[in-house]
Tab-separated table of C-alpha atoms in Angstrom:
chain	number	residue	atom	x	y	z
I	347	UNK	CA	-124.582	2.100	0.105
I	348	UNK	CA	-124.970	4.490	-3.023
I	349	UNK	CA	-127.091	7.679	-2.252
I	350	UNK	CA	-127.989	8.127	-5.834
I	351	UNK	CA	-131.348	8.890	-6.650
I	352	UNK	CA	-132.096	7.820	-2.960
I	353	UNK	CA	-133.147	11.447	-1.800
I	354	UNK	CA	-134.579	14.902	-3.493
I	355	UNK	CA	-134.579	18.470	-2.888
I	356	UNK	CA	-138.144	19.925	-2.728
I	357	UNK	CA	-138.047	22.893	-1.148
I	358	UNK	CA	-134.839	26.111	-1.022
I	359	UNK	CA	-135.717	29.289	-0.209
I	360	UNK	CA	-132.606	32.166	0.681
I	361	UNK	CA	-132.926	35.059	3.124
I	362	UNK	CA	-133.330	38.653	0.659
I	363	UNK	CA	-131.703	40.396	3.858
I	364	UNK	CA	-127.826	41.453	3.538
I	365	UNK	CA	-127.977	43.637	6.694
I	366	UNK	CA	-130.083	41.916	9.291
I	367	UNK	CA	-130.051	44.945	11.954
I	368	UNK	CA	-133.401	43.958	13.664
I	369	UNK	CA	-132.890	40.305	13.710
I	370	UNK	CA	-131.837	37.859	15.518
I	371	UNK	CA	-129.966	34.651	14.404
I	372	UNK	CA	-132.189	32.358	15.366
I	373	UNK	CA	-135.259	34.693	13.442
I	374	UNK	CA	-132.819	34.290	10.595
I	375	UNK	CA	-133.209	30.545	11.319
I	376	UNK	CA	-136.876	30.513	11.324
I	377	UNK	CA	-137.352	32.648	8.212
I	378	UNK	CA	-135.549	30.757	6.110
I	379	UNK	CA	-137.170	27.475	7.380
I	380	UNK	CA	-140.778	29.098	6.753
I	381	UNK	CA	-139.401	30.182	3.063
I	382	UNK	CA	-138.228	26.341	2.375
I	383	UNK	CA	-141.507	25.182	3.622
I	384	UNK	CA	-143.508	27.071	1.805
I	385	UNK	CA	-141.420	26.778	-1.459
I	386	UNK	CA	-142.246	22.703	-1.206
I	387	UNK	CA	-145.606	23.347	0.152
I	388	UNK	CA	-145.310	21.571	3.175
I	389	UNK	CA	-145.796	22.044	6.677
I	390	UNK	CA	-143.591	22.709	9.661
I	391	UNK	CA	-145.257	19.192	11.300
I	392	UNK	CA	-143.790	17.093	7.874
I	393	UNK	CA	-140.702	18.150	9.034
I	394	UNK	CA	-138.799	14.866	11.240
I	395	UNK	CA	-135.600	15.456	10.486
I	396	UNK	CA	-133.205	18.953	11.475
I	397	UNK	CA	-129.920	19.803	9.800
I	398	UNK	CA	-127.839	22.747	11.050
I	399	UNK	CA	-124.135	23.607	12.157
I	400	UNK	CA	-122.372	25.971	14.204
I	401	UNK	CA	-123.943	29.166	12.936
I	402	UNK	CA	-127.140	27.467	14.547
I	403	UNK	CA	-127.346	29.555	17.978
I	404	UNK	CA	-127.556	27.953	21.604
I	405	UNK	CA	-127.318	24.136	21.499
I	406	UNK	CA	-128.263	24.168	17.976
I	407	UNK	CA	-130.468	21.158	16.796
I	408	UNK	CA	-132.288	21.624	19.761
I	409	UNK	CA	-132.565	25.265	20.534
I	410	UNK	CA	-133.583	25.871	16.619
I	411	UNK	CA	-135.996	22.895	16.715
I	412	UNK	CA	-137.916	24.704	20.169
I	413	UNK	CA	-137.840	27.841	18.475
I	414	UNK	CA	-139.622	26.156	15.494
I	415	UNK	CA	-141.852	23.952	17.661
I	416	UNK	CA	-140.226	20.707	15.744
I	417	UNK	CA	-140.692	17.280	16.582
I	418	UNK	CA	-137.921	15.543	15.109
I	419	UNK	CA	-136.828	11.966	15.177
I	420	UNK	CA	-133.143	12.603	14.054
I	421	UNK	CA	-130.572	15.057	14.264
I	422	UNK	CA	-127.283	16.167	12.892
I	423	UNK	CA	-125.147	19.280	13.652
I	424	UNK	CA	-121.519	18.521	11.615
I	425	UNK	CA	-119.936	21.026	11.918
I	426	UNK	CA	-117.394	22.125	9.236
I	427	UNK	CA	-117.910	25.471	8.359
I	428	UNK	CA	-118.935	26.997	4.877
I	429	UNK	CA	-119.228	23.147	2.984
I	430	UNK	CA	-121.683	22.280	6.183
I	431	UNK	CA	-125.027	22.861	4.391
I	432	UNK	CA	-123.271	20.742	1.320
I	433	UNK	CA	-122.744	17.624	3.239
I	434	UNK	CA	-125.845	18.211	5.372
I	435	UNK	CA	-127.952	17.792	2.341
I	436	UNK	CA	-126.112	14.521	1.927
I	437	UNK	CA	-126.226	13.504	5.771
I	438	UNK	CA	-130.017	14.013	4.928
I	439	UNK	CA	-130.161	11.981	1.991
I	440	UNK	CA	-128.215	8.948	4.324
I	441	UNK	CA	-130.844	9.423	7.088
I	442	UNK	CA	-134.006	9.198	4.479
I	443	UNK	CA	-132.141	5.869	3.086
I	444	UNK	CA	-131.429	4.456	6.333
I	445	UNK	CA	-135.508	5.343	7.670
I	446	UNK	CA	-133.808	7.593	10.368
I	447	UNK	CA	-136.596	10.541	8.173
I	448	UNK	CA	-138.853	10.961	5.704
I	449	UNK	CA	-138.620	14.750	5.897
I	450	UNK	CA	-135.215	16.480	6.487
I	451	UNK	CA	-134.923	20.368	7.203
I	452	UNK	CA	-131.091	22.331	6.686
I	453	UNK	CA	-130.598	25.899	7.387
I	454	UNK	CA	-128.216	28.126	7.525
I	455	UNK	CA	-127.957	32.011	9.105
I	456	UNK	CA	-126.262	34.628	11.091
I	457	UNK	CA	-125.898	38.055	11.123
I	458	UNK	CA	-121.684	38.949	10.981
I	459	UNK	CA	-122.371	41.987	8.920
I	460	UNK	CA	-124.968	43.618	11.961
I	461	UNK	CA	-122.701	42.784	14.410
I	462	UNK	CA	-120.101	44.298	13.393
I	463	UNK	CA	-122.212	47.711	13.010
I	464	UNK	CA	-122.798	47.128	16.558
I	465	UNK	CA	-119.532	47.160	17.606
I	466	UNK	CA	-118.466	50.012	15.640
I	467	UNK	CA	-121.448	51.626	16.817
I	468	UNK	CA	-120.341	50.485	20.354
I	469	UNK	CA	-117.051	51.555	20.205
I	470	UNK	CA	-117.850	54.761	18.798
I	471	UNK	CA	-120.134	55.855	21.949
I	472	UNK	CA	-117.315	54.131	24.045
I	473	UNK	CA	-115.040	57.016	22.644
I	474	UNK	CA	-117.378	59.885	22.647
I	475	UNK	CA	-117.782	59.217	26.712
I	476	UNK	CA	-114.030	59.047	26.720
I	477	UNK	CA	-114.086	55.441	27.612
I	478	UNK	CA	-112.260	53.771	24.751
I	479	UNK	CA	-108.856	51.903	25.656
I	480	UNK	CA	-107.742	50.556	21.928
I	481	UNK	CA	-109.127	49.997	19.213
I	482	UNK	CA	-112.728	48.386	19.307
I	483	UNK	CA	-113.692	44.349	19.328
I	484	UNK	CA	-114.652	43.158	16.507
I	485	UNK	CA	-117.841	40.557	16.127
I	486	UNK	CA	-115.503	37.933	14.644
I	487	UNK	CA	-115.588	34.491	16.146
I	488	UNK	CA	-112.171	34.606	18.423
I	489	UNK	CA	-109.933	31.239	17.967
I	490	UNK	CA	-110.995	28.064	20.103
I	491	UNK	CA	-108.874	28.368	22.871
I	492	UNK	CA	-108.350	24.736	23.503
I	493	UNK	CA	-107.315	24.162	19.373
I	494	UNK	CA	-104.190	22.336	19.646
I	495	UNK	CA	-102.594	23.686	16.365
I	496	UNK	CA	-102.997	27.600	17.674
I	497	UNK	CA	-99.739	27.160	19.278
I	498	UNK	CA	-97.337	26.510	16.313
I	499	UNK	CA	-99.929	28.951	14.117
I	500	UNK	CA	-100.875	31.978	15.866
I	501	UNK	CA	-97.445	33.282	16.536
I	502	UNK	CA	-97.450	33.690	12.815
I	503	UNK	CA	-100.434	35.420	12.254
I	504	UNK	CA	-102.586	33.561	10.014
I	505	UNK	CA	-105.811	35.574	8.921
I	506	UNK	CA	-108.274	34.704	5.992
I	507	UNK	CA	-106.815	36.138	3.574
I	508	UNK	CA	-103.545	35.803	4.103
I	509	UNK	CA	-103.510	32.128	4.122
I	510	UNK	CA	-106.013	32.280	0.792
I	511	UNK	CA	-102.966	34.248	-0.588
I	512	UNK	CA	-100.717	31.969	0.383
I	513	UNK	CA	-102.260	29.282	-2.291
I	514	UNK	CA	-102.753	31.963	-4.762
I	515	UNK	CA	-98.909	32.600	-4.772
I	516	UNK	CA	-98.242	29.226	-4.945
I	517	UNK	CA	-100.084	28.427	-7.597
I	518	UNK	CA	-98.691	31.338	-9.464
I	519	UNK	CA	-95.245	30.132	-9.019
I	520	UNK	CA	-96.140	26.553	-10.193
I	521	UNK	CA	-98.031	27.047	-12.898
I	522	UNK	CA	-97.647	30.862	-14.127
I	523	UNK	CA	-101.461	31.763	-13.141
I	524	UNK	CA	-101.971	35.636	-13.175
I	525	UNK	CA	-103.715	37.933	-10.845
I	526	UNK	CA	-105.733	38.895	-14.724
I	527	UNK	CA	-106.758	35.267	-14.801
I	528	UNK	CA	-107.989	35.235	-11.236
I	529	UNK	CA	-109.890	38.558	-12.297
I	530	UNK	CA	-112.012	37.036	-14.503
I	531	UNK	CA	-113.762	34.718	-12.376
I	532	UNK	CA	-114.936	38.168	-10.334
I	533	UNK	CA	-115.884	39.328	-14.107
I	534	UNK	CA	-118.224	36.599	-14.468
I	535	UNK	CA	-119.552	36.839	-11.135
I	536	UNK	CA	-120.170	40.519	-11.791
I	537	UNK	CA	-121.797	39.670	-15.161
I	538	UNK	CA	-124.316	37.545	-13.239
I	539	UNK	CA	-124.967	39.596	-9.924
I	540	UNK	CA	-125.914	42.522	-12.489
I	541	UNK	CA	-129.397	40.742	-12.715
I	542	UNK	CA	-129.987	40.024	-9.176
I	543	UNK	CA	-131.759	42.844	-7.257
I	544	UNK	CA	-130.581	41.314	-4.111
I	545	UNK	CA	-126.730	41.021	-4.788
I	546	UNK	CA	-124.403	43.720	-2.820
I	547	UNK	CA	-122.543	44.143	-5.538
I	548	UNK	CA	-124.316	44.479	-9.102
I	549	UNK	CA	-121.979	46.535	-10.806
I	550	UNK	CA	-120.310	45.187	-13.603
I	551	UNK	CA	-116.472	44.853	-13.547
I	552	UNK	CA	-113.412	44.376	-15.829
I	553	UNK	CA	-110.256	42.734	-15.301
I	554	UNK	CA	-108.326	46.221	-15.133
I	555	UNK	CA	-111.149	47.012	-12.088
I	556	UNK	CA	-109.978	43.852	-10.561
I	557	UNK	CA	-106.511	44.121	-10.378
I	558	UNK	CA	-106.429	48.014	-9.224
I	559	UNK	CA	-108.494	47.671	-6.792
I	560	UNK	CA	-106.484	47.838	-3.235
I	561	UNK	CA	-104.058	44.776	-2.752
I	562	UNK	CA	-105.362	42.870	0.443
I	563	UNK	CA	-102.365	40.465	0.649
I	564	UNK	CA	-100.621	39.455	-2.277
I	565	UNK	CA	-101.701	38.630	-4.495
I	566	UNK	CA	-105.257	39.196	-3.895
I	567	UNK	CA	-107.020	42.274	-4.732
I	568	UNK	CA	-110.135	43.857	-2.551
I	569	UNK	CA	-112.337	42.516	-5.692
I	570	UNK	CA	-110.490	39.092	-5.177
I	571	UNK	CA	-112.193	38.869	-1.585
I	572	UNK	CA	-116.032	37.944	-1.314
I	573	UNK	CA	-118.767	40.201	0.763
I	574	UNK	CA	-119.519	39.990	4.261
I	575	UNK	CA	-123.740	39.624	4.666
I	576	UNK	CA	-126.103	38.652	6.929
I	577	UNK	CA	-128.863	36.778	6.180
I	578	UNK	CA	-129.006	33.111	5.186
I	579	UNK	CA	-131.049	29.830	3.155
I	580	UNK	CA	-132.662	26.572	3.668
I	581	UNK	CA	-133.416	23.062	2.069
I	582	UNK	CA	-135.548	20.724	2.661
I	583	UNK	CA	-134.905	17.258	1.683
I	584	UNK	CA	-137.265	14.268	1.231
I	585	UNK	CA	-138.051	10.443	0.256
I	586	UNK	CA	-138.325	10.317	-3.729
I	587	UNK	CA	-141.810	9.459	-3.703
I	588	UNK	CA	-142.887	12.246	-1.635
I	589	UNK	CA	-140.601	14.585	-3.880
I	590	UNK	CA	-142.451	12.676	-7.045
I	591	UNK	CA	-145.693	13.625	-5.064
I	592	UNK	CA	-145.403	17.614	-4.502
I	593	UNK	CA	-144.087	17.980	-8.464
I	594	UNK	CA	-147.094	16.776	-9.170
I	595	UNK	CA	-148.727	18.358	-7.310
I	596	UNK	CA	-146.744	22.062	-7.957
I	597	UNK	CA	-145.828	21.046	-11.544
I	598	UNK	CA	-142.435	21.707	-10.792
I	599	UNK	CA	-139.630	18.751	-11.907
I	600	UNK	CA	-137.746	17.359	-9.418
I	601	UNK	CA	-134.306	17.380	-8.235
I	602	UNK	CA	-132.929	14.231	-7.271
I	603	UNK	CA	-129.125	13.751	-4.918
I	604	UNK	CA	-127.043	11.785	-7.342
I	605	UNK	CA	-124.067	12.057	-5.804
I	606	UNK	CA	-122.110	12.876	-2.777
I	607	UNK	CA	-118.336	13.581	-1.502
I	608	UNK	CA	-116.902	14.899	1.100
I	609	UNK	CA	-113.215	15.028	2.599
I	610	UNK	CA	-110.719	16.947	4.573
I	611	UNK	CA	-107.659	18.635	3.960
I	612	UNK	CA	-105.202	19.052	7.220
I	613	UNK	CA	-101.862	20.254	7.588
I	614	UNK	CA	-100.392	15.763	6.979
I	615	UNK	CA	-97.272	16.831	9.402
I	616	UNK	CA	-95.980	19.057	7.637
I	617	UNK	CA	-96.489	17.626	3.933
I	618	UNK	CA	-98.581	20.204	2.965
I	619	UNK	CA	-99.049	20.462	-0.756
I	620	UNK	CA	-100.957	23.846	-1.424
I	621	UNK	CA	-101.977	23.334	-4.988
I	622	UNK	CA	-105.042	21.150	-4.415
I	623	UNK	CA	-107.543	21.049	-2.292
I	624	UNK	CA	-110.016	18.517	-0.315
I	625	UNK	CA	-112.240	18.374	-3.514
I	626	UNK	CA	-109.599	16.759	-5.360
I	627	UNK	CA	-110.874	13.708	-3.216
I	628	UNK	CA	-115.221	14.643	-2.739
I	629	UNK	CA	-115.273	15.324	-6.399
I	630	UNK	CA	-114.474	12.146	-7.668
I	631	UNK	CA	-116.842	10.538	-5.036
I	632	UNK	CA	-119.538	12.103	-6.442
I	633	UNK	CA	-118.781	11.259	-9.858
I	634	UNK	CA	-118.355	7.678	-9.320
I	635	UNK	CA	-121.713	8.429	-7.309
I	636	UNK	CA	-123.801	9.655	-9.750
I	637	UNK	CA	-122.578	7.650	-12.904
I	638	UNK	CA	-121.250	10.891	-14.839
I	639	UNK	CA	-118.194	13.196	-15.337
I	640	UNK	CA	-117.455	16.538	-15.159
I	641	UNK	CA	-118.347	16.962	-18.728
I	642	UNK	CA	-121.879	16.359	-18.083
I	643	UNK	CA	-122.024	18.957	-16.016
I	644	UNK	CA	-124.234	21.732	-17.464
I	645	UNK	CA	-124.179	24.184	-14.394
I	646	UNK	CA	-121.357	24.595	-11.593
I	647	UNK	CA	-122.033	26.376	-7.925
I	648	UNK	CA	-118.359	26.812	-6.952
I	649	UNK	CA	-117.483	28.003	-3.558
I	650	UNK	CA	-115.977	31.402	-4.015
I	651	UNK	CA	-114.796	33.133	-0.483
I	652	UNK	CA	-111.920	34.354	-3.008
I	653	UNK	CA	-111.107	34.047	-7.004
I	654	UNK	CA	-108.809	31.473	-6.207
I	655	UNK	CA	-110.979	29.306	-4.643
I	656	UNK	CA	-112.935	28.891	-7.444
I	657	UNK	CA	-109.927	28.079	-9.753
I	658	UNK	CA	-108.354	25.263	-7.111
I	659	UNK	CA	-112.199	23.924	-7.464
I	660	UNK	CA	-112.199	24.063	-11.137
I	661	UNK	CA	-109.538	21.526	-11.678
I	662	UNK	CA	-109.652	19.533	-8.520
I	663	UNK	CA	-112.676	18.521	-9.568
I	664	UNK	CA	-111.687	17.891	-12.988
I	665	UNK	CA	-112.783	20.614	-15.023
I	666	UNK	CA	-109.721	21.567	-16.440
I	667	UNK	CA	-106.205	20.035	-15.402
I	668	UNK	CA	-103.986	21.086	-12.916
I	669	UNK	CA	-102.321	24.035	-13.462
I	670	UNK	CA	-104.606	24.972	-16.260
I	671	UNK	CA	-107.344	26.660	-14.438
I	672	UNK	CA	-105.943	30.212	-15.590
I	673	UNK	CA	-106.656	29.997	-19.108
I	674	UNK	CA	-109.559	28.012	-18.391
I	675	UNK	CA	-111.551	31.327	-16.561
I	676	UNK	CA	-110.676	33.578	-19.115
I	677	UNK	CA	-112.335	35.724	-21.734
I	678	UNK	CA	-115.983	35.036	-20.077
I	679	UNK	CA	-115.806	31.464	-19.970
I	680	UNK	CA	-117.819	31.086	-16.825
I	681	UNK	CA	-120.141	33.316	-18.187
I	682	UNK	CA	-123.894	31.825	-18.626
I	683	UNK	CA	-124.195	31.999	-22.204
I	684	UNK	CA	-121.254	33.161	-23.099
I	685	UNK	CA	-118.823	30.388	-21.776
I	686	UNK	CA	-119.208	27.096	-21.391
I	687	UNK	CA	-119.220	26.130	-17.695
I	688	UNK	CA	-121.872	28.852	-16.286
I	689	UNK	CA	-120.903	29.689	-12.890
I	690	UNK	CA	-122.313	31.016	-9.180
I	691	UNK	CA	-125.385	32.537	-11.461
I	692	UNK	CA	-126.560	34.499	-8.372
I	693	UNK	CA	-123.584	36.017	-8.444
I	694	UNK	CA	-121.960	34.100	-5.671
I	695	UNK	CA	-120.236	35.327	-2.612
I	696	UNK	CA	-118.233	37.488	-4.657
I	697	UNK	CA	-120.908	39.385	-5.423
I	698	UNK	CA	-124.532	38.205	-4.097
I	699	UNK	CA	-124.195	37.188	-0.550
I	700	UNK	CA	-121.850	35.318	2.404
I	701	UNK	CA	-124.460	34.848	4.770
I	702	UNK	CA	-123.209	34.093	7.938
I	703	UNK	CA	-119.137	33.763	6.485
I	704	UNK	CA	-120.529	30.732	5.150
I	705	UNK	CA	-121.509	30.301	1.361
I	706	UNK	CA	-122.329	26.592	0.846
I	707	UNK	CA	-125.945	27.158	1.492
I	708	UNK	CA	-126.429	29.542	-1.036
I	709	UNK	CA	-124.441	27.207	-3.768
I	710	UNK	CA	-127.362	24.297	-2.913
I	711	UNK	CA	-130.245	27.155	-3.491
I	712	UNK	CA	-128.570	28.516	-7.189
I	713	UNK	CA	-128.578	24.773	-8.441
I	714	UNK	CA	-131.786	24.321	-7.369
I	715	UNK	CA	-133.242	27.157	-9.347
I	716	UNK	CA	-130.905	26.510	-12.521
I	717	UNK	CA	-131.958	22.935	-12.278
I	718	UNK	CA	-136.208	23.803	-11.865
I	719	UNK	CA	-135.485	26.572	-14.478
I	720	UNK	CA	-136.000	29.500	-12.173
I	721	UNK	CA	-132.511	31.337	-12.193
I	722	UNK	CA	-133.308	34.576	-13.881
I	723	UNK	CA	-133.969	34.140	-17.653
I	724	UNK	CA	-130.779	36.216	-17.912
I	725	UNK	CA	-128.361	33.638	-16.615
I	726	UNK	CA	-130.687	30.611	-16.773
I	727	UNK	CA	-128.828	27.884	-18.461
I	728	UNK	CA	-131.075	26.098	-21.378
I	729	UNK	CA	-132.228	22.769	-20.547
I	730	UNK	CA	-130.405	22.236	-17.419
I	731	UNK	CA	-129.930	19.132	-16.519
I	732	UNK	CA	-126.981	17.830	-14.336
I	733	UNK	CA	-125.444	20.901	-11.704
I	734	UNK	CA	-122.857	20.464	-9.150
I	735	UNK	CA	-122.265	22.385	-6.414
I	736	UNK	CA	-119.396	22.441	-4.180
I	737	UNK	CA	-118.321	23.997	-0.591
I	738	UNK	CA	-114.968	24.902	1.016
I	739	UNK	CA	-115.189	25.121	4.765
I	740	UNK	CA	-112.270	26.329	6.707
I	741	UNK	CA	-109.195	27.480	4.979
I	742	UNK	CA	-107.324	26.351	1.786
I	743	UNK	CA	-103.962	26.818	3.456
I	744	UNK	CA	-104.451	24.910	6.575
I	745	UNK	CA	-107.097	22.564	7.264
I	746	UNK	CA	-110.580	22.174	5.223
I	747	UNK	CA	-113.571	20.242	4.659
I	748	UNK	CA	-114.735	19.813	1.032
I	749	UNK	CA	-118.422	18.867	0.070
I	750	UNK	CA	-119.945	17.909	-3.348
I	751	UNK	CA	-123.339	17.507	-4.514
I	752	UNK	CA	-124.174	16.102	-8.339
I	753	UNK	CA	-128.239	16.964	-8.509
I	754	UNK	CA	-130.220	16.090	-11.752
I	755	UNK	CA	-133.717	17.349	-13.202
I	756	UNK	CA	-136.102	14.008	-13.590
């Protein structure tokens, strides 16, 4: 069954908070929903079906949807990290198709950034009272005890960015990328974050800033690495007709699910290959999808926990061929109107917000504004038409999820 053109996104709506101190995650939750609500102008009782994954506190689905005062006739909680929202959107668009909803709600949130002032905080009166015994816990999710592959992995010491760096090297070795290439996808992202009030970071950068900034693990530079925030987004997700209905209504276009991918990446016994990733395979599902190619593409929200993460995504889904997403980033050419493939116009997770350590919510909400034309006139691409967006969830080294979404202005 093709999804194309069987859902639409009518409502997206992200958190403005980077620091939530006086929140809680499942406020963040409720926030966000009200935003997305009120951004389609609908009510919490349209809402049938719920959408959230594990930064979702309690049991989820159902603690979020008592909190809201929901009543909901289907549920979903995948779970696969930062690309979760991405393929929620297209769980949503399955369930609509299939009659499971009319209605479908998807949020994201959580608060890493406030919780780990609290610990610091915690620690630091621990110490003063001359109670401290090491150095203090973080507010990091601790490995799943029962994950089978901790054994062969943790003896090793695999961290974020370490195993990010991992496929950086790599792909420097394969294909002679540079760590001044990788700089210029934080450039762009800099360039665009400049106009965003709520981005942590809105200064401008150059590729020199990049590359002297501290190393974190080579080959990756601090300005490599994306921000830690709080906060979060929602979408809301409905039946064409009643997306057709609140444009006219609002006078706003609308912006119809095209196509959908989505795919994992795991360690294959050993045969690990790090110079692609998982959206080598839900790119070209959502291309066959929605009837176009990646030169249609007008507008691209890339996942970017790190630079290279947005160049693996630039040519596994076809953007540029392997090996030749170096000189493909370069001299501003993810720039809005400067290059031509505008990028993460928010200024991404590089520079605009991580909420929650996840950043495929906040990929869904950029498109949506490039696509209604309501990025800031700034950055806002002319005429947008066709935007993907695309989420990484888990790590590029080991095991991933990718998810792809093709929307379209009708």
């Amino acid at each position: 069954m093709t999804l194309n053109g069987k859902a639409a996104i009518v409502g997206a709506y992200e958190h403005p908070t980077r620091l939530a101190t006086h929140l809680s995650v499942v406020r963040l939750h409720a926030d966000v929903a009200k935003g997305a609500l009120e951004d389609a102008g609908l009510d919490k009782g349209d809402i049938d079906g719920y959408f959230c994954a594990g930064d979702a506190p309690g049991l989820g689905t159902a603690t979020v949807a008592e909190y809201l005062g929901l009543k909901l006739r289907h549920v979903d909680s995948t779970e696969c990290g930062g690309s979760a929202p991405i393929l929620h959107v297209a769980h949503a668009a399955e369930a609509i198709a299939a009659g499971r909803c009319n209605i479908a709600l998807v949020t994201l949130a959580g608060r890493p950034r406030a919780m780990m002032e609290e610990a610091k905080a915690a620690a630091a009166a621990a110490a003063q009272a001359g109670q401290a015994k090491g150095p203090p816990k973080t507010a990091l999710k601790a490995p799943d005890p029962d994950a089978p592959e901790l054994a062969f992995e943790l003896p090793y010491g695999p961290a974020t960015q370490n195993l990010y760096a991992m496929v950086a090297k790599r792909h420097m070795h394969e294909f002679g990328t540079t760590s001044e290439q990788l700089a210029w996808i934080k450039v762009a992202a800099s360039h665009h974050a400049q106009h965003n009030p709520n981005a942590m970071l809105r200064k401008v950068v150059t590729v020199d800033d990049v590359v002297n900034s501290p190393l974190v693990s080579d080959p990756l530079h601090r300005l490599d690495c994306c921000v830690m925030s709080d906060g979060g987004g929602a979408v809301i997700v409905a039946r064409p007709e009643i997306a057709r209905e609140l444009s006219r209504k609002s006078g706003r276009p609308v912006v119809m699910v095209r196509g959908t991918g989505e795919a994992p990446k795991h360690g294959m016994g050993g045969f690990m290959d790090l110079t692609y990733s998982a959206a080598a395979w839900s790119g070209p599902m959502a291309f066959a999808e929605a009837g176009v190619t990646p030169a249609d593409i007008q507008y691209a929200s890339l996942y970017d926990s790190f630079t290279i993460t947005v160049l693996m995504q630039l040519e596994d889904l076809g953007f540029c061929r392997k090996g030749e997403g170096g000189r493909f980033v370069m001299d501003g050419n993810l720039i809005s109107g400067v290059g031509k493939l505008p990028f993460n116009t928010d200024g991404g997770g590089l520079c605009n917000n991580h909420p929650a350590n996840r950043g495929g919510m906040t990929k869904i909400i950029e498109a949506v504004r490039q696509l209604r034309g309501e990025a800031h006139p700034a950055v806002q691409v002319p005429d947008c038409q066709l935007a993907l967006a695309n989420g990484i969830g888990g790590a590029l080294a080991s095991r991933h999820t990718a998810g792809t979404l093709i929307l379209e202005r009708v």
